[in-house]
Coordinates of C-alpha atoms in Angstrom, one line a residue:
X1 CA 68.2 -72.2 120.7
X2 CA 72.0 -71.5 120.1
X3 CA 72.3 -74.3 117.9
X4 CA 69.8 -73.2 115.7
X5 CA 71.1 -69.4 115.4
X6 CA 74.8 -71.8 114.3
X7 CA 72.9 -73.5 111.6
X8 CA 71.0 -70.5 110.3
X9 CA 74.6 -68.9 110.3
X10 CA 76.5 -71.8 108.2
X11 CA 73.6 -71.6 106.0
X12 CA 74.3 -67.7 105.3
X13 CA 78.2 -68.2 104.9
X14 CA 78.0 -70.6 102.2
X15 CA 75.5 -68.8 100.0
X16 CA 78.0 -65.9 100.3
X17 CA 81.1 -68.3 99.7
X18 CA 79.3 -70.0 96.3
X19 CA 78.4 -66.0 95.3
X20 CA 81.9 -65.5 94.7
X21 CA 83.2 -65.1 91.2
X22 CA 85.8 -68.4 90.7
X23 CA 89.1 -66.3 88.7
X24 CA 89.2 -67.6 85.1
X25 CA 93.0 -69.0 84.1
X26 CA 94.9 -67.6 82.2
X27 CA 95.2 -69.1 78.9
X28 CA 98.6 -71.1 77.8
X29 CA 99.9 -70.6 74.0
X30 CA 100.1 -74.4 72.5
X31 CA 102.7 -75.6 70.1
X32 CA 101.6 -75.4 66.3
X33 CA 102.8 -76.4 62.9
X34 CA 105.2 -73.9 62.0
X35 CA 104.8 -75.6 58.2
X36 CA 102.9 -78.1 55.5
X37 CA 103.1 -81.6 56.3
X38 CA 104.6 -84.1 54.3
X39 CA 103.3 -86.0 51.8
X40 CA 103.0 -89.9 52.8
X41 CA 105.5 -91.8 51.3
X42 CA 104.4 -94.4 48.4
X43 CA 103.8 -97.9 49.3
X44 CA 106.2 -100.1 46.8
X45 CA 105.1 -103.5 46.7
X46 CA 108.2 -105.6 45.1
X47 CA 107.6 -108.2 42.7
X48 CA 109.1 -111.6 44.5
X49 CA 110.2 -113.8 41.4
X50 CA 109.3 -117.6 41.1
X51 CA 111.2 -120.7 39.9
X52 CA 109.4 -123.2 37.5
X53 CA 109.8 -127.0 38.1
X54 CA 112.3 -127.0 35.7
X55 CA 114.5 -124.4 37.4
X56 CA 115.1 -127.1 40.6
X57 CA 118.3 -128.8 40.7
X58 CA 119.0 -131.8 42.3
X59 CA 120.5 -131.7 45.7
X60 CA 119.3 -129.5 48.9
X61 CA 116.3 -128.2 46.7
X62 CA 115.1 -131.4 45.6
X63 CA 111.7 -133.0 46.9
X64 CA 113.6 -136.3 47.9
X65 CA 116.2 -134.4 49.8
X66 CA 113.4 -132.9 52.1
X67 CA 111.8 -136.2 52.9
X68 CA 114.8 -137.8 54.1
X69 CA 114.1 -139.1 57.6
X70 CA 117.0 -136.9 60.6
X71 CA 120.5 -137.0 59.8
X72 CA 119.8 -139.0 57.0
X73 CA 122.7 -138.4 54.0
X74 CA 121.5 -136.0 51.7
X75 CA 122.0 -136.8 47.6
X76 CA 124.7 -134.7 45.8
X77 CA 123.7 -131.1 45.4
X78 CA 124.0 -129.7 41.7
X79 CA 126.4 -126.7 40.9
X80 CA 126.1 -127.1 37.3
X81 CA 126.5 -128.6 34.6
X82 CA 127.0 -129.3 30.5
X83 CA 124.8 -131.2 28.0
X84 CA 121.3 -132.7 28.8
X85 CA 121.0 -134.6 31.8
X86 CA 120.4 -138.1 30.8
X87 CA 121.9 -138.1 27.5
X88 CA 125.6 -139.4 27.4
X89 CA 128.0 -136.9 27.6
X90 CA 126.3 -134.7 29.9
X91 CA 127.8 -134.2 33.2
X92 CA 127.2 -131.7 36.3
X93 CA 129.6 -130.7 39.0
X94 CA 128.4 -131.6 42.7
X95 CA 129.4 -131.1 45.9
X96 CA 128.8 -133.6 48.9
X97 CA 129.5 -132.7 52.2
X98 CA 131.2 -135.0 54.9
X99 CA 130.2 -135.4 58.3
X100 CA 132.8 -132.7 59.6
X101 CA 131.3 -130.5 56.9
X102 CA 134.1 -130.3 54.6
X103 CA 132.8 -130.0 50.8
X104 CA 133.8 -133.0 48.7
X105 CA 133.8 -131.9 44.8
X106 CA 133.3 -134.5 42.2
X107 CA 130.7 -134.9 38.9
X108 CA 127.7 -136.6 38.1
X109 CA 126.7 -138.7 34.9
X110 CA 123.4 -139.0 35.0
X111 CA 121.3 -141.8 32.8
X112 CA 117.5 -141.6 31.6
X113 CA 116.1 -139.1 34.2
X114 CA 113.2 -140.9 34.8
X115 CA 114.7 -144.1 35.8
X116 CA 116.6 -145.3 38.7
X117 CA 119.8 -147.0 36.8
X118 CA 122.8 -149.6 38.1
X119 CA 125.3 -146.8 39.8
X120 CA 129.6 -146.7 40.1
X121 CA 130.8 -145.0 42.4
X122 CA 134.5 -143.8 40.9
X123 CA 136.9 -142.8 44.0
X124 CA 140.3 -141.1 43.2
X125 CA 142.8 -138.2 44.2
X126 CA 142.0 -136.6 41.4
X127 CA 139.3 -137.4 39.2
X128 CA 140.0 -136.0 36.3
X129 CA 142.6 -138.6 35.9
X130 CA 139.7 -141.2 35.1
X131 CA 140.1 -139.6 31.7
X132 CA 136.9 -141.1 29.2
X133 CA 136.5 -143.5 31.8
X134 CA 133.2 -142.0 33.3
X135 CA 132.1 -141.2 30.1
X136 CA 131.8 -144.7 28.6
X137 CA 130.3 -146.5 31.6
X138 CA 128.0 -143.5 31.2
X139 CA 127.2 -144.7 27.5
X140 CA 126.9 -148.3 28.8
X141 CA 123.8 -147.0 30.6
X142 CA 124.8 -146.9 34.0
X143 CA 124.5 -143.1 36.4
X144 CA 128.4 -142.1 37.5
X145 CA 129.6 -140.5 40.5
X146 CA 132.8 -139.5 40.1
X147 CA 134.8 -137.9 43.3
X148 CA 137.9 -136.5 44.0
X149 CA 139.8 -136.7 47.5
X150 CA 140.9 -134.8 49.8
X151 CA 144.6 -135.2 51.6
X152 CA 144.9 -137.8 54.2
X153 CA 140.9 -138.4 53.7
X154 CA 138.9 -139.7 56.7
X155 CA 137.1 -143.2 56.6
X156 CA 134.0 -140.6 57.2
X157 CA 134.5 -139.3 53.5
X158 CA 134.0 -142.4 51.6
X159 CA 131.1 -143.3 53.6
X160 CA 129.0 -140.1 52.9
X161 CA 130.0 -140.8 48.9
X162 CA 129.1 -144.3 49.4
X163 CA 125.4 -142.9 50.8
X164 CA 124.8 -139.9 49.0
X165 CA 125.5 -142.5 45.8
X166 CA 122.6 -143.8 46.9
X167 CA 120.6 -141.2 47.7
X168 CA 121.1 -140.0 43.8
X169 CA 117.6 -139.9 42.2
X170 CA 119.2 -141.7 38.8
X171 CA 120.8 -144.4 40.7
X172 CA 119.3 -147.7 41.8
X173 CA 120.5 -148.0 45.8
X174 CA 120.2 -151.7 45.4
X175 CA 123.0 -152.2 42.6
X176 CA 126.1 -149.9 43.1
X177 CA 129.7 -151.4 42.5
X178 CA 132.6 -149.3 44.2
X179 CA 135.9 -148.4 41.5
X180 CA 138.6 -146.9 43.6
X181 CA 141.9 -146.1 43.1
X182 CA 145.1 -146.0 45.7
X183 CA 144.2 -144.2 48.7
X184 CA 140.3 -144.3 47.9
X185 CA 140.3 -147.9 47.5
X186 CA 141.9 -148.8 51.0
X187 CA 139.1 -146.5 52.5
X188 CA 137.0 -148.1 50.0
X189 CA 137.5 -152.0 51.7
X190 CA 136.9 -150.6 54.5
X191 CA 134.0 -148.7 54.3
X192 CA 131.9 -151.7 52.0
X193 CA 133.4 -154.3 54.4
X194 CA 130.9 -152.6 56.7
X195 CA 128.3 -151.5 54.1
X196 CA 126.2 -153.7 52.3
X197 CA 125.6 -150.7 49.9
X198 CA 128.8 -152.7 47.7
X199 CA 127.5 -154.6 45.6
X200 CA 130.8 -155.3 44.4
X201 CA 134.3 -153.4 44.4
X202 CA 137.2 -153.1 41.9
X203 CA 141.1 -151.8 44.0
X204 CA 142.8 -150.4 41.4
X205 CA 146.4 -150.4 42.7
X206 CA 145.9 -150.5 46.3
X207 CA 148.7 -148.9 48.5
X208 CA 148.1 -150.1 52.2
X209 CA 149.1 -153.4 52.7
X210 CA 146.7 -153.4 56.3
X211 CA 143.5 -153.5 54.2
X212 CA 144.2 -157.2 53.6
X213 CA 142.4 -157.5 57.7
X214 CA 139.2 -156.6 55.9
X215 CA 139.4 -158.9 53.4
X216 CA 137.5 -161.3 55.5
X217 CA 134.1 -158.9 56.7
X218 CA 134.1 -158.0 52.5
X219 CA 134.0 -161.2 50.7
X220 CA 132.4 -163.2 49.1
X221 CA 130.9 -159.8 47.5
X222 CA 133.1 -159.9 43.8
X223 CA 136.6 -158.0 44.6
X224 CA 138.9 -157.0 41.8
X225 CA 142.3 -156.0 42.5
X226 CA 144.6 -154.6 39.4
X227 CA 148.0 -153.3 39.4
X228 CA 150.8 -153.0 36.8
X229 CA 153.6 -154.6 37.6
X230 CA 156.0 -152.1 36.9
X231 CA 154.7 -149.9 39.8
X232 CA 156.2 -150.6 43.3
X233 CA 152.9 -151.0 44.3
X234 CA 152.4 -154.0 42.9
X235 CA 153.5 -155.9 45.8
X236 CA 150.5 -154.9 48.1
X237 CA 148.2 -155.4 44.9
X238 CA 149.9 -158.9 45.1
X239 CA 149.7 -158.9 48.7
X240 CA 145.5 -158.9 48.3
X241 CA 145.8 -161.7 45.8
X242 CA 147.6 -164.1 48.0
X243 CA 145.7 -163.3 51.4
X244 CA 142.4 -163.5 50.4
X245 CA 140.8 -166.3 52.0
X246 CA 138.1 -166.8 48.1
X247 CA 139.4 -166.4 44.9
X248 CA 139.2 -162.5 43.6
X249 CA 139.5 -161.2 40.0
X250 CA 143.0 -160.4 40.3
X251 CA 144.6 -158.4 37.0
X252 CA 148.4 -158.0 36.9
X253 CA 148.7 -155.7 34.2
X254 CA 152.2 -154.1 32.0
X255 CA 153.7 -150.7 32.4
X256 CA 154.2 -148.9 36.0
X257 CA 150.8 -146.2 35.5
X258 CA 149.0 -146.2 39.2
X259 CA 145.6 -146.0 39.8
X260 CA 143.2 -144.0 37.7
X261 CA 145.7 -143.2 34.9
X262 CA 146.2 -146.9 35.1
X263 CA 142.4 -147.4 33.8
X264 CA 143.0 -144.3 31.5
X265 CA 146.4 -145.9 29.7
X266 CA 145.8 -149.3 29.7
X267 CA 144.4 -151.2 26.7
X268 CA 142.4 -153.5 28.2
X269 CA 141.7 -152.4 31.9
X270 CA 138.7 -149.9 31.6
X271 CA 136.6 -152.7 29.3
X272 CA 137.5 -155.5 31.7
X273 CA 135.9 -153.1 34.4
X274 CA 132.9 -152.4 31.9
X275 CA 132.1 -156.1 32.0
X276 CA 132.7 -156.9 35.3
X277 CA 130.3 -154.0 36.7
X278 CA 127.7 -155.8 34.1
X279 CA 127.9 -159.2 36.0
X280 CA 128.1 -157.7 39.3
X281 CA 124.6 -155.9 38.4
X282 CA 123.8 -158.7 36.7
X283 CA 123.9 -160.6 39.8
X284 CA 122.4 -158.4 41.6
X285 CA 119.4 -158.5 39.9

């Protein structure tokens, strides 16, 4: 009986509990725009300019340079240039770079774009000492890369010439003779005495008697080896004559001029190099 007077008794206490009135909160001031919003900002879409075909140089940009397999040498990239590419006389300044990443300055003289031409490679402390040189191998019809040295040169520097040569789009990789002159053509024997590349190479007044240890791994390819004999270096030149285990094309020549200004001065130098590039290519062939 208790138990039911207990229930009956919860029962009443929690009608009157859920009569009760809850209290209503008290209401809390949010924050509000205090002014106008701001108007969105325009959307500028730039205009990203294009290059036509025509505005690709040679070089990094080039097609060919892309499809080069890893580590492969990459062909001379273009700075600029004067005339026509392809027509003699033009020429454009390029820069190579050697395998510690130095930049290696020289000029191009390009021959019918759209052909891949017989190519010199023209080595010398200063290049610009060639003088018309380039210019009329270039009429000849053959591409020119002409480069200038740095001091005390690595073997490493000829060797990136001697590839990016062939890596040129203008130049045949399968007929390139090497003209170098004093320092560049001791580096130069030794680079083609391990390259096939050389197709043939002209020393113009060699200055390091040592290179003569190379003659050996070079030959038979054709070797010239000039000098004048006024020049003290005449001796070595002489020195490559008489060690050579073949004959070479050896050309003692008058005055004491040394290396490219040698080819520059003389009367009959730079047309005895014409010809002899011809039957180098010419054997080549």
């Amino acid at each position: 009986m208790r138990w039911r007077v207990r229930r009956i008794y919860l029962f009443l206490l929690t009608l009157a509990l859920a009569a009760c009135d809850s209290e209503v909160p008290t209401a809390v001031p949010t924050r509000t725009l205090s002014g106008p919003t701001a108007v969105r900002t325009e959307i500028i879409y730039p205009v990203i300019p294009t290059l036509s075909i025509d505005d690709l140089s040679l070089g990094i940009s080039e097609p060919t340079a892309a499809s080069l397999p890893r580590d492969a040498e990459l062909p001379p990239l273009i700075m600029g240039g004067e005339g026509v590419p392809g027509e003699v006389g033009s020429v454009q300044s390029i820069q190579i770079t050697a395998g510690d990443g130095t930049q290696l300055e020289g000029d191009l003289y390009s021959g019918a774009p759209d052909q891949r031409l017989p190519g010199v490679l023209l080595v010398a402390p200063n290049r610009a000492a060639w003088g018309d040189f380039p210019l009329r191998l270039q009429a000849r019809g053959y591409t020119v890369l002409s480069m200038s040295m740095r001091d005390a040169p690595p073997l490493g520097d000829f060797i990136s010439m001697l590839r990016a040569t062939a890596q040129t789009g203008t130049i045949d990789p399968a007929r390139i003779v090497v003209i170098a002159a004093e320092a560049g053509a001791d580096l130069a024997l030794v680079g083609c005495a391990g390259d096939l590349l050389c197709d043939g190479l002209a020393m113009i007044t060699p200055i390091d008697p040592t290179g003569v240890g190379y003659l050996q791994m070079y030959l038979p390819r054709p070797l010239l080896v000039a000098a004048a004999e006024g020049d003290s270096a005449f001796a070595i030149a002489d020195t490559y004559r008489a060690s050579a285990p073949t004959q070479i094309d050896f050309q003692p020549l008058t005055g004491s001029e040394r290396g490219a200004a040698l080819v520059a001065t003389s009367a009959t130098l730079a047309d005895d190099l014409i010809r002899w590039a011809s039957d180098v290519f010419t054997a080549a062939q």
